[in-house]
mmCIF file of C-alpha atoms in Angstrom:
data_model
loop_
_atom_site.group_PDB
_atom_site.id
_atom_site.type_symbol
_atom_site.label_atom_id
_atom_site.label_comp_id
_atom_site.label_asym_id
_atom_site.label_seq_id
_atom_site.Cartn_x
_atom_site.Cartn_y
_atom_site.Cartn_z
ATOM 1 C CA UNK A 1 6.962 14.084 -15.158
ATOM 2 C CA UNK A 2 4.294 11.567 -14.157
ATOM 3 C CA UNK A 3 1.574 12.297 -11.634
ATOM 4 C CA UNK A 4 2.303 10.693 -8.226
ATOM 5 C CA UNK A 5 -0.921 8.665 -8.337
ATOM 6 C CA UNK A 6 0.050 7.251 -11.764
ATOM 7 C CA UNK A 7 3.162 5.607 -10.298
ATOM 8 C CA UNK A 8 3.129 1.816 -10.076
ATOM 9 C CA UNK A 9 5.645 1.506 -7.206
ATOM 10 C CA UNK A 10 4.715 3.549 -4.145
ATOM 11 C CA UNK A 11 6.566 4.652 -1.027
ATOM 12 C CA UNK A 12 4.951 4.058 2.350
ATOM 13 C CA UNK A 13 3.671 7.648 2.369
ATOM 14 C CA UNK A 14 2.186 7.323 -1.126
ATOM 15 C CA UNK A 15 0.667 3.911 -0.382
ATOM 16 C CA UNK A 16 -0.910 5.169 2.849
ATOM 17 C CA UNK A 17 -2.438 8.108 0.966
ATOM 18 C CA UNK A 18 -3.641 5.779 -1.798
ATOM 19 C CA UNK A 19 -5.295 3.468 0.767
ATOM 20 C CA UNK A 20 -6.529 6.431 2.823
ATOM 21 C CA UNK A 21 -5.029 5.066 6.037
ATOM 22 C CA UNK A 22 -2.375 6.365 8.378
ATOM 23 C CA UNK A 23 1.284 5.758 7.678
ATOM 24 C CA UNK A 24 1.699 4.054 11.057
ATOM 25 C CA UNK A 25 -1.190 1.651 10.305
ATOM 26 C CA UNK A 26 0.336 0.758 6.953
ATOM 27 C CA UNK A 27 3.752 0.245 8.534
ATOM 28 C CA UNK A 28 2.213 -2.196 11.043
ATOM 29 C CA UNK A 29 0.462 -4.131 8.250
ATOM 30 C CA UNK A 30 3.701 -4.270 6.268
ATOM 31 C CA UNK A 31 5.766 -5.373 9.252
ATOM 32 C CA UNK A 32 3.288 -8.191 10.043
ATOM 33 C CA UNK A 33 3.251 -9.287 6.407
ATOM 34 C CA UNK A 34 -0.486 -8.645 6.177
ATOM 35 C CA UNK A 35 -0.226 -6.526 3.037
ATOM 36 C CA UNK A 36 1.794 -7.097 -0.155
ATOM 37 C CA UNK A 37 5.084 -5.216 0.112
ATOM 38 C CA UNK A 38 8.791 -5.354 -0.631
ATOM 39 C CA UNK A 39 11.875 -3.851 0.877
ATOM 40 C CA UNK A 40 14.122 -1.979 -1.516
ATOM 41 C CA UNK A 41 17.337 -0.630 -0.024
ATOM 42 C CA UNK A 42 15.816 -1.181 3.431
ATOM 43 C CA UNK A 43 12.669 0.872 2.639
ATOM 44 C CA UNK A 44 9.135 -0.422 2.152
ATOM 45 C CA UNK A 45 7.738 -0.251 -1.382
ATOM 46 C CA UNK A 46 4.260 -1.200 -2.551
ATOM 47 C CA UNK A 47 3.036 -2.178 -6.007
ATOM 48 C CA UNK A 48 -0.172 -0.322 -6.779
ATOM 49 C CA UNK A 49 -1.763 -3.295 -8.568
ATOM 50 C CA UNK A 50 -1.028 -5.564 -5.582
ATOM 51 C CA UNK A 51 -2.661 -3.010 -3.280
ATOM 52 C CA UNK A 52 -5.746 -2.887 -5.532
ATOM 53 C CA UNK A 53 -6.068 -6.667 -5.333
ATOM 54 C CA UNK A 54 -5.483 -6.685 -1.573
ATOM 55 C CA UNK A 55 -8.203 -4.075 -1.019
ATOM 56 C CA UNK A 56 -10.608 -6.049 -3.203
ATOM 57 C CA UNK A 57 -9.916 -9.251 -1.255
ATOM 58 C CA UNK A 58 -10.158 -7.588 2.165
ATOM 59 C CA UNK A 59 -13.217 -5.398 1.671
ATOM 60 C CA UNK A 60 -16.419 -6.335 3.449
ATOM 61 C CA UNK A 61 -19.919 -5.313 2.514
ATOM 62 C CA UNK A 62 -21.515 -2.578 4.592
ATOM 63 C CA UNK A 63 -24.797 -4.508 4.539
#
């Protein structure tokens, strides 16, 4: 069995944990179309690689 963090397709709970944000915040981003996502059988799914790219593109410097 693969480790949950090794999965490439994540549920909203897994994606929120991966991004270290609340599930409600992620749901709002997904609903607005602000983050890469897909609906599969009426449930949000997130590709880990797409999330990595999104974080990289939306990260600001602390300086």
